[in-house]
Amino acid sequence: MSFDGVFTHTMVAELQNKLLSGRITKIQQPFALELLLTIRSFNRNYNLLLSANPNYARVQITQNKFVSPPHPSNFVMTLRKHLAGAFIKNISQIKNDRIIVFSLENHDELGDRQNYSLYVEIMNRHSNIILVNNQDQQIIDSLKHIGLSQDRYRQLLPHLSYKLPPQPKLNDPFDIFAREKFVKDHTSELVAQNPAQTIQLLRDNFMGLGKDTLQELTFRLTTTTAEPAFILRALNETFNQLHTPQACIYSNEKRQIFTPISFQSLQKQNFTVEKFDSLSTMLDIYYQDRARQDRVRQQADNLLQVIKRNLKRDRLKNERLKKDLQKTSQAPAKRLRGELLTTFMSQIPQGAKTVTLPNYYENNQPLTIALKPDLSPSKNAQRYFKTYQKLKNSTAHLKEQLELTQQESAYFESILAQMEYAQPQDLADITLELQQQGYLKAKKKTSKKSIKVRHGDIFKATDGTAIHVGKNNLQNDYLTMKYADKRYTWLHIKNLPGSHVIIAALHPSAATIKQAAQLAAFYSKAGKNPAKVPVDYTLVKHVHKPKGAKPGFVIYTDQKTLLVVPQNNLKPQ
């Protein structure tokens, strides 16, 4: 489900219940299009996430931890100047639109009371966060500045008057009288219970209904008794349920949908459902991986370009080397022709373009040999021997280059796999690694302090045993070659790029080994593959790093293999 007007309505109610009269104690901007407000309310601290991300725009209370950049943006500095210590007087929604308004009260440097409105517009790529002075309705600042060249209807720039986006002339579906009038005015069409017609009627009459909400309302109205009273009851019951939300995530093999209440239409389609105690908790789970990947892509664009460019180069080089290596298979044929020309030199006419000679290696079968007419028979024979020697000498070199190219391709493939499950804070290690390997130009050193590689993630098995997971090659090398006791158990997915996993115990149980194997499969190229995959495990003492090998590359022996489904049911510490 999208964050439509209906979901916005239920989220506003949840925020009102927890944040009204709360005080803003901290303002951060962990990512370019996201704000994090810490609010002290009812003797608790709540982290309020305001996101204007074009793909994941939303407002919610989050339990996730974020690291703020060392230098705050101008927008954050403006918000801190006006809103640090401000009280939340009201949280409202503009009709049933995707606009949430935080009404705030604070005091300026002179102690005078100031009232502000913080507008959060949840509109996909047009999403924005705008701070407005209530006294003159002027914009103090906005997360995204929108000038005249971008939008002629309204500009979002400091010192301009704030204007709401164009409002459609549609009814608020939460207005009971609007619902009654809707059924009364369209009785004949609704009683026909035609799904296509019903969905169009709902879309033309009510604002803020997203695709999934429209489908759910249509399902309820077209599966009840075909009488006006029953249709109105079904419509009213749906919106009454929205006053006491039940957050759900519905899943099947193709998609996931989050909903503010149980959706009957999805239950009929054999979706599996997971229920949550709040809308915000549900959104944390739903967006956890989606938002992480998007943030990594935003911050790692330069890294991805370097990796993909080198990977493309290696693939092209690999194909060229294979073609050149295939040519070396002609070396024996070149030598044979040189030998035959030398043996039957006297039978070769001067200036001939070809000559047919008996091949004594094949029962004197005739073999036609191409010649250069401007060369003597002796020179033609020498030319074949030189070509043979050149091909023979290049074989070893080509095989060596092919192996190095394939190793480098595998190395970049492993980094791409790591980017799939990397957190934004892991990017520093990947950047450092590419700099050390010479693929990325290092910035000028400002200090002589060595950069410390992060340890990776630590999980607790069911029996309390610590399981260490490297999230990139530098962390993998550190865990396996420096941190781990030689008697610890080491795990890695078989024949695919993935994390090094260490069980920090001398005699781990079978259950712990299985949980560690599931983590090794989850943090690998196999990712969330629902099928079982093989994971190798052995003692750390049997794992070795070849001299000159790329970061993260090891060889191992004495391994056993376990088939597991990739999953992560453990929380990192």
Coordinates of C-alpha atoms in Angstrom, one line a residue:
M1 CA 0.0 0.0 0.0
S2 CA 1.2 3.5 -0.7
F3 CA 1.3 6.2 2.0
D4 CA -2.1 7.5 0.8
G5 CA -4.5 9.9 2.4
V6 CA -6.2 7.1 4.4
F7 CA -2.9 5.8 5.8
T8 CA -1.9 9.4 6.6
H9 CA -5.1 9.9 8.6
T10 CA -4.4 6.8 10.7
M11 CA -0.7 7.8 11.2
V12 CA -1.8 11.3 12.3
A13 CA -4.0 9.7 15.0
E14 CA -1.1 7.6 16.2
L15 CA 1.3 10.6 16.4
Q16 CA -1.3 12.7 18.2
N17 CA -1.7 10.0 20.8
K18 CA 2.1 9.9 21.5
L19 CA 3.5 13.3 20.7
L20 CA 1.0 16.0 21.5
S21 CA 2.5 18.5 24.0
G22 CA 5.9 16.9 23.5
R23 CA 9.0 19.0 23.3
I24 CA 11.6 18.9 20.4
T25 CA 15.0 18.2 22.0
K26 CA 17.1 17.3 19.0
I27 CA 17.0 17.9 15.3
Q28 CA 19.2 15.8 12.9
Q29 CA 19.5 15.1 9.2
P30 CA 21.0 11.6 8.9
F31 CA 20.3 11.5 5.1
A32 CA 19.9 14.1 2.5
L33 CA 16.1 13.8 2.3
E34 CA 15.3 12.7 5.8
L35 CA 14.9 14.5 9.1
L36 CA 15.0 12.9 12.6
L37 CA 13.4 14.9 15.4
T38 CA 13.8 13.7 19.0
I39 CA 10.7 14.5 21.0
R40 CA 10.3 14.3 24.8
S41 CA 6.7 13.3 25.5
F42 CA 5.1 11.6 28.5
N43 CA 8.6 11.0 30.1
R44 CA 9.8 9.2 27.0
N45 CA 12.0 10.1 24.0
Y46 CA 10.5 9.4 20.6
N47 CA 12.4 9.6 17.3
L48 CA 10.2 11.1 14.7
L49 CA 11.3 10.3 11.1
L50 CA 10.2 12.8 8.4
S51 CA 11.1 11.5 5.0
A52 CA 10.9 13.3 1.7
N53 CA 12.5 10.5 -0.2
P54 CA 10.8 10.2 -3.6
N55 CA 10.5 6.4 -3.2
Y56 CA 9.8 6.1 0.6
A57 CA 8.3 9.4 1.7
R58 CA 6.6 8.9 5.1
V59 CA 6.2 10.2 8.6
Q60 CA 6.6 7.7 11.5
I61 CA 8.1 7.1 14.9
T62 CA 11.2 4.9 14.4
Q63 CA 13.2 2.6 16.6
N64 CA 16.1 2.4 14.1
K65 CA 19.4 4.1 15.0
F66 CA 20.9 6.6 12.6
V67 CA 24.3 8.3 12.5
S68 CA 24.2 12.0 11.7
P69 CA 26.8 13.6 9.4
P70 CA 29.5 15.7 11.3
H71 CA 28.4 18.9 9.7
P72 CA 24.7 19.9 9.8
S73 CA 23.1 21.3 6.6
N74 CA 21.8 24.9 6.4
F75 CA 18.2 23.5 6.6
V76 CA 19.0 21.7 9.9
M77 CA 20.7 24.8 11.3
T78 CA 17.6 26.9 10.4
L79 CA 15.3 24.3 12.1
R80 CA 17.5 24.2 15.2
K81 CA 17.4 28.0 15.4
H82 CA 13.6 28.2 15.4
L83 CA 12.4 24.8 16.7
A84 CA 14.9 23.7 19.3
G85 CA 12.9 23.3 22.5
A86 CA 9.5 23.9 20.7
F87 CA 6.3 22.3 21.9
I88 CA 4.0 20.4 19.6
K89 CA 0.6 22.0 20.0
N90 CA -1.2 20.1 17.3
I91 CA -0.7 17.5 14.6
S92 CA -3.3 17.6 11.8
Q93 CA -3.9 16.5 8.2
I94 CA -5.1 18.8 5.4
K95 CA -8.5 17.2 4.5
N96 CA -7.7 13.6 3.4
D97 CA -4.6 14.7 1.5
R98 CA -1.0 13.5 2.1
I99 CA 0.0 16.6 4.0
I100 CA 0.7 16.5 7.7
V101 CA 1.0 19.8 9.7
F102 CA 2.9 20.0 13.0
S103 CA 1.7 23.2 14.8
L104 CA 4.7 24.3 17.0
E105 CA 5.2 26.9 19.7
N106 CA 8.5 28.3 20.9
H107 CA 10.2 31.5 22.2
D108 CA 12.7 33.5 20.4
E109 CA 15.9 35.1 21.8
L110 CA 13.9 37.9 23.3
G111 CA 11.5 35.6 25.0
D112 CA 8.6 36.4 22.7
R113 CA 6.2 33.6 21.8
Q114 CA 6.5 32.4 18.2
N115 CA 4.2 30.0 16.4
Y116 CA 5.3 27.8 13.5
S117 CA 3.9 25.2 11.1
L118 CA 6.0 22.4 9.8
Y119 CA 4.4 21.0 6.7
V120 CA 5.4 17.5 5.6
E121 CA 4.1 16.9 2.0
I122 CA 4.2 13.2 1.1
M123 CA 3.9 13.3 -2.7
N124 CA 6.5 10.9 -4.2
R125 CA 9.1 12.9 -6.1
H126 CA 7.4 16.2 -5.1
S127 CA 7.7 15.3 -1.3
N128 CA 9.0 18.2 0.8
I129 CA 9.3 19.5 4.3
I130 CA 8.6 23.2 4.8
L131 CA 8.8 25.5 7.9
V132 CA 6.4 28.4 7.9
N133 CA 6.0 31.3 10.2
N134 CA 2.3 31.4 11.3
Q135 CA 2.3 35.2 11.8
D136 CA 2.8 36.1 8.2
Q137 CA 2.5 32.7 6.5
Q138 CA 6.0 33.2 5.0
I139 CA 8.3 30.3 4.3
I140 CA 11.3 30.3 6.6
D141 CA 13.0 27.5 4.7
S142 CA 12.3 24.2 3.0
L143 CA 14.2 20.9 2.5
K144 CA 13.9 21.3 -1.3
H145 CA 13.9 24.7 -2.8
I146 CA 11.4 25.0 -5.7
G147 CA 11.8 28.0 -8.0
L148 CA 9.7 29.5 -10.7
S149 CA 11.5 27.5 -13.4
Q150 CA 10.4 24.2 -11.7
D151 CA 6.8 25.1 -10.7
R152 CA 4.8 28.1 -12.0
Y153 CA 1.9 27.5 -9.6
R154 CA 3.8 27.8 -6.3
Q155 CA 7.4 28.4 -5.4
L156 CA 8.9 27.0 -2.1
L157 CA 11.6 29.5 -1.3
P158 CA 12.5 31.5 1.9
H159 CA 10.5 34.7 2.4
L160 CA 7.7 33.7 0.0
S161 CA 4.2 33.1 1.1
Y162 CA 3.3 29.4 1.6
K163 CA 0.6 28.1 -0.7
L164 CA -0.9 24.6 -0.4
P165 CA -0.7 22.3 -3.5
P166 CA -3.8 22.3 -5.7
Q167 CA -6.6 20.7 -3.8
P168 CA -9.0 18.4 -5.8
K169 CA -12.7 19.2 -5.4
L170 CA -13.5 15.8 -3.8
N171 CA -15.0 14.8 -0.6
D172 CA -13.3 13.6 2.6
P173 CA -14.1 9.9 3.0
F174 CA -13.9 10.2 6.8
D175 CA -16.9 12.6 6.7
I176 CA -20.0 10.4 7.5
F177 CA -22.4 12.8 5.8
A178 CA -20.2 12.7 2.6
R179 CA -20.4 8.9 2.6
E180 CA -24.2 8.9 3.1
K181 CA -24.6 11.4 0.2
F182 CA -22.3 9.3 -2.0
V183 CA -24.5 6.2 -1.6
K184 CA -27.7 8.1 -2.0
D185 CA -26.5 9.9 -5.2
H186 CA -25.1 6.7 -6.8
T187 CA -27.5 4.0 -5.5
S188 CA -28.3 2.4 -8.9
E189 CA -24.6 2.1 -9.9
L190 CA -23.5 0.8 -6.5
V191 CA -26.3 -1.8 -6.3
A192 CA -25.2 -3.2 -9.7
Q193 CA -21.9 -4.1 -7.8
N194 CA -19.8 -3.8 -10.9
P195 CA -16.1 -3.7 -9.6
A196 CA -14.8 -1.5 -12.4
Q197 CA -17.7 0.9 -12.1
T198 CA -17.5 1.0 -8.3
I199 CA -13.8 1.7 -8.2
Q200 CA -14.3 4.6 -10.6
L201 CA -17.1 6.1 -8.6
L202 CA -14.9 6.0 -5.4
R203 CA -12.0 7.6 -7.2
D204 CA -14.2 10.4 -8.7
N205 CA -15.9 11.2 -5.4
F206 CA -13.4 10.8 -2.6
M207 CA -9.9 12.2 -2.1
G208 CA -6.8 10.5 -0.8
L209 CA -7.7 6.9 -1.8
G210 CA -4.7 5.0 -3.0
K211 CA -4.8 2.0 -5.4
D212 CA -4.9 -0.7 -2.6
T213 CA -7.4 1.2 -0.6
L214 CA -9.7 1.6 -3.6
Q215 CA -9.4 -2.1 -4.3
E216 CA -10.3 -3.0 -0.7
L217 CA -13.3 -0.6 -0.6
T218 CA -14.5 -2.0 -3.9
F219 CA -14.2 -5.5 -2.7
R220 CA -16.2 -4.8 0.4
L221 CA -18.9 -2.9 -1.4
T222 CA -19.3 -5.5 -4.2
T223 CA -19.4 -8.5 -1.9
T224 CA -22.1 -7.3 0.5
T225 CA -25.8 -7.5 0.0
A226 CA -26.8 -5.5 -3.1
E227 CA -29.0 -3.0 -1.2
P228 CA -28.2 0.7 -0.3
A229 CA -28.4 0.1 3.4
F230 CA -25.9 -2.8 3.4
I231 CA -23.5 -0.9 1.0
L232 CA -23.5 2.1 3.3
R233 CA -23.0 -0.1 6.3
A234 CA -20.0 -1.8 4.6
L235 CA -18.5 1.7 3.8
N236 CA -19.1 3.0 7.3
E237 CA -17.7 -0.1 9.0
T238 CA -14.5 0.2 7.0
F239 CA -13.9 3.8 8.1
N240 CA -14.9 3.0 11.7
Q241 CA -12.2 0.3 11.7
L242 CA -9.7 2.9 10.6
H243 CA -10.3 4.7 13.9
T244 CA -8.8 1.7 15.7
P245 CA -6.0 0.6 13.3
Q246 CA -4.5 -2.9 13.1
A247 CA -1.2 -2.6 11.3
C248 CA -0.6 -5.5 8.9
I249 CA 2.0 -6.6 6.3
Y250 CA 0.5 -8.9 3.6
S251 CA 3.1 -10.9 1.6
N252 CA 3.2 -13.4 -1.3
E253 CA 5.9 -14.4 -3.7
K254 CA 5.6 -11.3 -5.8
R255 CA 4.9 -8.4 -3.4
Q256 CA 4.4 -7.0 0.1
I257 CA 1.7 -4.6 1.1
F258 CA 1.3 -2.7 4.3
T259 CA -2.2 -1.8 5.5
P260 CA -3.6 0.1 8.5
I261 CA -6.4 -2.5 9.0
S262 CA -7.0 -6.1 7.9
F263 CA -7.8 -6.1 4.2
Q264 CA -10.4 -8.7 3.3
S265 CA -9.5 -8.5 -0.4
L266 CA -5.9 -9.6 0.3
Q267 CA -7.0 -12.4 2.7
K268 CA -9.1 -13.9 -0.2
Q269 CA -5.9 -13.9 -2.4
N270 CA -4.0 -16.2 0.0
F271 CA -1.6 -13.5 1.2
T272 CA 0.2 -14.4 4.4
V273 CA -0.3 -11.7 7.1
E274 CA 1.9 -10.4 9.9
K275 CA 0.3 -8.0 12.5
F276 CA 2.0 -5.3 14.5
D277 CA 1.1 -3.3 17.6
S278 CA 1.6 0.1 15.9
L279 CA 1.8 1.6 12.4
S280 CA 5.3 2.9 13.1
T281 CA 6.6 -0.5 14.2
M282 CA 5.2 -2.0 11.0
L283 CA 6.8 0.7 8.8
D284 CA 10.2 0.1 10.5
I285 CA 10.0 -3.6 9.4
Y286 CA 8.5 -2.8 6.0
Y287 CA 11.1 -0.2 5.0
Q288 CA 14.1 -1.6 6.9
D289 CA 15.7 -3.2 3.9
R290 CA 14.1 -1.1 1.1
A291 CA 15.3 2.2 2.7
R292 CA 18.7 0.8 3.6
Q293 CA 19.4 -0.2 0.0
D294 CA 18.2 3.2 -1.3
R295 CA 20.4 5.1 1.2
V296 CA 23.4 2.9 0.3
R297 CA 22.8 3.6 -3.4
Q298 CA 22.6 7.3 -2.7
Q299 CA 25.8 7.4 -0.7
A300 CA 27.7 4.8 -2.7
D301 CA 27.0 6.1 -6.2
N302 CA 30.7 6.8 -6.8
L303 CA 31.7 3.4 -5.4
L304 CA 29.2 1.6 -7.6
Q305 CA 30.4 3.4 -10.7
V306 CA 34.0 2.4 -10.0
I307 CA 33.0 -1.2 -9.3
K308 CA 30.8 -1.5 -12.4
R309 CA 33.3 0.2 -14.7
N310 CA 36.1 -2.2 -13.6
L311 CA 33.7 -5.2 -13.8
K312 CA 32.7 -4.3 -17.3
R313 CA 36.3 -3.9 -18.3
D314 CA 37.2 -7.3 -16.8
R315 CA 34.4 -9.0 -18.6
L316 CA 35.4 -7.5 -22.0
K317 CA 39.1 -8.5 -21.3
N318 CA 38.0 -12.0 -20.3
E319 CA 36.2 -12.5 -23.6
R320 CA 39.2 -11.2 -25.6
L321 CA 41.7 -13.4 -23.7
K322 CA 39.5 -16.4 -24.3
K323 CA 39.5 -15.7 -28.0
D324 CA 43.3 -15.2 -28.0
L325 CA 43.8 -18.4 -26.1
Q326 CA 41.6 -20.2 -28.6
K327 CA 44.0 -19.1 -31.3
T328 CA 46.9 -20.7 -29.6
S329 CA 45.3 -24.1 -30.2
Q330 CA 46.5 -23.6 -33.8
A331 CA 50.1 -23.8 -32.7
P332 CA 50.6 -27.6 -33.5
A333 CA 49.1 -27.0 -36.9
K334 CA 51.6 -24.2 -37.6
R335 CA 54.5 -26.4 -36.5
L336 CA 53.3 -29.3 -38.7
R337 CA 53.2 -27.0 -41.8
G338 CA 56.7 -25.7 -41.0
E339 CA 58.0 -29.3 -40.7
L340 CA 56.4 -30.4 -44.0
L341 CA 57.7 -27.4 -45.8
T342 CA 61.2 -28.1 -44.5
T343 CA 61.0 -31.8 -45.3
F344 CA 59.7 -31.4 -48.9
M345 CA 61.5 -28.1 -49.6
S346 CA 62.7 -29.3 -53.0
Q347 CA 59.2 -30.0 -54.2
I348 CA 57.9 -26.5 -53.5
P349 CA 57.8 -24.3 -56.7
Q350 CA 59.1 -20.7 -56.3
G351 CA 56.3 -18.1 -56.1
A352 CA 53.5 -20.6 -55.5
K353 CA 50.5 -19.5 -53.4
T354 CA 49.7 -23.0 -52.1
V355 CA 51.3 -26.4 -52.1
T356 CA 49.9 -29.8 -51.4
L357 CA 52.2 -32.2 -49.5
P358 CA 51.8 -35.6 -48.0
N359 CA 51.3 -35.5 -44.2
Y360 CA 53.4 -38.3 -42.8
Y361 CA 51.7 -38.0 -39.4
E362 CA 48.4 -38.9 -41.0
N363 CA 49.3 -41.8 -43.4
N364 CA 50.5 -39.4 -46.0
Q365 CA 47.1 -37.8 -46.5
P366 CA 47.5 -34.8 -48.7
L367 CA 47.6 -31.4 -46.9
T368 CA 47.3 -28.1 -48.7
I369 CA 49.5 -25.4 -47.2
A370 CA 49.1 -21.6 -47.9
L371 CA 52.2 -19.8 -48.9
K372 CA 53.4 -16.2 -49.4
P373 CA 54.5 -16.1 -53.1
D374 CA 57.0 -13.3 -52.4
L375 CA 58.9 -15.5 -49.9
S376 CA 61.2 -18.4 -50.7
P377 CA 60.2 -21.9 -49.6
S378 CA 62.7 -21.7 -46.7
K379 CA 61.3 -18.3 -45.6
N380 CA 57.7 -19.7 -45.7
A381 CA 58.8 -22.6 -43.4
Q382 CA 60.5 -20.2 -41.0
R383 CA 57.3 -18.0 -41.0
Y384 CA 55.3 -21.0 -39.8
F385 CA 57.8 -21.9 -37.1
K386 CA 57.9 -18.3 -35.8
T387 CA 54.1 -18.2 -35.6
Y388 CA 54.2 -21.6 -33.8
Q389 CA 56.7 -20.3 -31.3
K390 CA 54.8 -17.1 -30.8
L391 CA 51.6 -18.9 -30.1
K392 CA 53.3 -21.4 -27.8
N393 CA 55.0 -18.7 -25.8
S394 CA 51.8 -16.7 -25.4
T395 CA 49.8 -19.6 -24.1
A396 CA 51.2 -19.5 -20.6
H397 CA 50.9 -15.7 -20.5
L398 CA 47.3 -15.7 -21.7
K399 CA 46.3 -18.4 -19.2
E400 CA 47.9 -16.4 -16.4
Q401 CA 46.2 -13.2 -17.5
L402 CA 42.9 -15.0 -17.8
E403 CA 43.1 -16.3 -14.3
L404 CA 44.0 -12.9 -12.9
T405 CA 41.1 -11.3 -14.8
Q406 CA 38.7 -13.9 -13.5
Q407 CA 39.9 -13.4 -10.0
E408 CA 39.5 -9.7 -10.2
S409 CA 36.0 -10.1 -11.7
A410 CA 35.1 -12.4 -8.7
Y411 CA 36.5 -9.8 -6.4
F412 CA 34.3 -7.0 -7.8
E413 CA 31.3 -9.4 -7.8
S414 CA 31.9 -10.0 -4.1
I415 CA 31.9 -6.3 -3.4
L416 CA 28.6 -5.9 -5.3
A417 CA 27.1 -8.7 -3.3
Q418 CA 28.3 -6.9 -0.1
M419 CA 26.6 -3.7 -1.2
E420 CA 23.3 -5.6 -1.2
Y421 CA 23.4 -6.1 2.6
A422 CA 25.7 -3.2 3.6
Q423 CA 24.6 -0.5 6.0
P424 CA 25.6 3.1 5.2
Q425 CA 28.2 3.0 7.9
D426 CA 29.9 0.0 6.2
L427 CA 30.7 2.1 3.1
A428 CA 33.8 3.7 4.8
D429 CA 35.4 0.2 4.9
I430 CA 34.6 -0.5 1.3
T431 CA 35.9 2.9 0.2
L432 CA 39.2 2.3 2.2
E433 CA 39.5 -1.1 0.6
L434 CA 39.2 0.2 -3.0
Q435 CA 41.7 2.9 -2.2
Q436 CA 44.2 0.4 -0.8
Q437 CA 43.8 -1.7 -3.9
G438 CA 44.4 1.3 -6.2
Y439 CA 40.9 1.3 -7.8
L440 CA 39.9 4.6 -6.1
K441 CA 42.0 7.6 -5.6
A442 CA 42.7 8.3 -1.9
K443 CA 42.0 11.7 -0.4
K444 CA 44.9 13.6 1.0
K445 CA 45.7 12.5 4.5
T446 CA 45.0 15.0 7.1
S447 CA 46.5 13.0 10.0
K448 CA 48.8 10.1 10.5
K449 CA 46.3 8.1 12.4
S450 CA 45.5 4.8 10.8
I451 CA 41.8 4.2 9.9
K452 CA 40.3 1.5 12.1
V453 CA 38.3 -1.1 10.3
R454 CA 34.9 -1.8 11.8
H455 CA 34.4 -5.2 13.5
G456 CA 31.3 -6.2 11.6
D457 CA 28.1 -7.3 13.3
I458 CA 27.8 -9.5 16.3
F459 CA 24.7 -11.7 16.8
K460 CA 23.7 -13.9 19.8
A461 CA 22.7 -17.5 19.1
T462 CA 19.7 -18.9 20.9
D463 CA 22.1 -20.4 23.5
G464 CA 24.0 -17.1 24.0
T465 CA 27.0 -17.9 21.8
A466 CA 28.4 -14.9 19.9
I467 CA 28.4 -15.1 16.1
H468 CA 30.5 -12.6 14.3
V469 CA 29.6 -11.6 10.7
G470 CA 31.9 -9.6 8.4
K471 CA 30.0 -7.1 6.2
N472 CA 32.9 -6.5 3.7
N473 CA 36.3 -7.8 2.7
L474 CA 38.3 -5.8 5.2
Q475 CA 36.1 -7.0 8.0
N476 CA 36.2 -10.5 6.7
D477 CA 40.0 -10.5 6.7
Y478 CA 40.1 -9.0 10.2
L479 CA 37.7 -11.5 11.7
T480 CA 39.3 -14.6 10.1
M481 CA 43.0 -13.7 10.1
K482 CA 43.3 -11.6 13.3
Y483 CA 40.4 -11.8 15.6
A484 CA 39.3 -15.4 15.6
D485 CA 40.9 -18.1 17.8
K486 CA 42.3 -20.9 15.6
R487 CA 39.9 -23.3 17.4
Y488 CA 36.7 -21.3 16.5
T489 CA 34.4 -22.4 13.8
W490 CA 34.5 -20.5 10.4
L491 CA 31.6 -20.5 7.9
H492 CA 31.1 -19.3 4.3
I493 CA 28.5 -19.9 1.6
K494 CA 29.8 -22.5 -0.9
N495 CA 31.1 -21.2 -4.3
L496 CA 29.5 -17.7 -4.0
P497 CA 30.6 -14.3 -2.6
G498 CA 29.6 -13.8 1.0
S499 CA 30.5 -12.9 4.5
H500 CA 33.0 -14.7 6.7
V501 CA 31.1 -15.9 9.8
I502 CA 32.9 -16.8 13.1
I503 CA 31.3 -18.8 15.9
A504 CA 33.2 -17.6 19.0
A505 CA 33.1 -20.9 20.9
L506 CA 35.3 -23.9 21.0
H507 CA 32.5 -26.5 20.9
P508 CA 29.4 -24.9 19.4
S509 CA 26.1 -26.8 19.4
A510 CA 24.5 -28.1 16.2
A511 CA 21.7 -25.5 16.7
T512 CA 24.3 -22.7 16.9
I513 CA 26.1 -24.0 13.8
K514 CA 22.8 -24.0 11.9
Q515 CA 22.0 -20.5 13.0
A516 CA 25.5 -19.3 11.9
A517 CA 25.1 -21.1 8.6
Q518 CA 21.8 -19.3 8.0
L519 CA 23.5 -16.0 8.7
A520 CA 26.4 -16.9 6.3
A521 CA 23.8 -17.7 3.6
F522 CA 21.7 -14.6 4.3
Y523 CA 24.8 -12.2 4.1
S524 CA 25.9 -13.6 0.7
K525 CA 25.0 -13.3 -2.9
A526 CA 22.2 -15.9 -2.2
G527 CA 20.6 -13.2 -0.1
K528 CA 16.9 -13.9 0.6
N529 CA 16.7 -17.0 -1.7
P530 CA 13.9 -19.1 -0.2
A531 CA 15.6 -22.3 -1.5
K532 CA 18.3 -24.2 0.6
V533 CA 21.9 -23.4 -0.2
P534 CA 25.2 -25.1 0.8
V535 CA 27.3 -23.5 3.5
D536 CA 30.8 -24.8 4.3
Y537 CA 32.2 -24.8 7.8
T538 CA 35.5 -25.7 9.3
L539 CA 37.9 -24.7 12.0
V540 CA 39.7 -21.3 11.6
K541 CA 43.1 -23.1 11.6
H542 CA 42.1 -24.8 8.3
V543 CA 41.5 -21.4 6.6
H544 CA 44.5 -19.7 4.9
K545 CA 45.0 -16.6 2.8
P546 CA 47.3 -17.1 -0.3
K547 CA 50.2 -14.6 -0.6
G548 CA 49.1 -11.6 -2.6
A549 CA 45.4 -12.6 -2.6
K550 CA 42.7 -9.9 -2.8
P551 CA 41.0 -8.8 0.4
G552 CA 38.5 -11.4 1.6
F553 CA 39.9 -14.2 -0.5
V554 CA 40.9 -17.4 1.4
I555 CA 41.3 -21.1 0.8
Y556 CA 40.2 -23.7 3.3
T557 CA 40.2 -27.5 3.9
D558 CA 38.7 -30.1 6.1
Q559 CA 35.3 -28.5 5.6
K560 CA 31.8 -30.0 6.2
T561 CA 28.7 -28.7 4.3
L562 CA 25.3 -27.8 5.7
L563 CA 22.2 -27.1 3.6
V564 CA 20.2 -24.2 5.0
V565 CA 17.6 -21.6 4.0
P566 CA 19.1 -18.1 4.1
Q567 CA 17.6 -16.1 7.0
N568 CA 18.4 -13.8 9.8
N569 CA 16.2 -14.4 12.9
L570 CA 18.8 -12.9 15.2
K571 CA 19.2 -9.2 16.1
P572 CA 22.7 -7.7 16.0
Q573 CA 24.1 -6.3 19.3

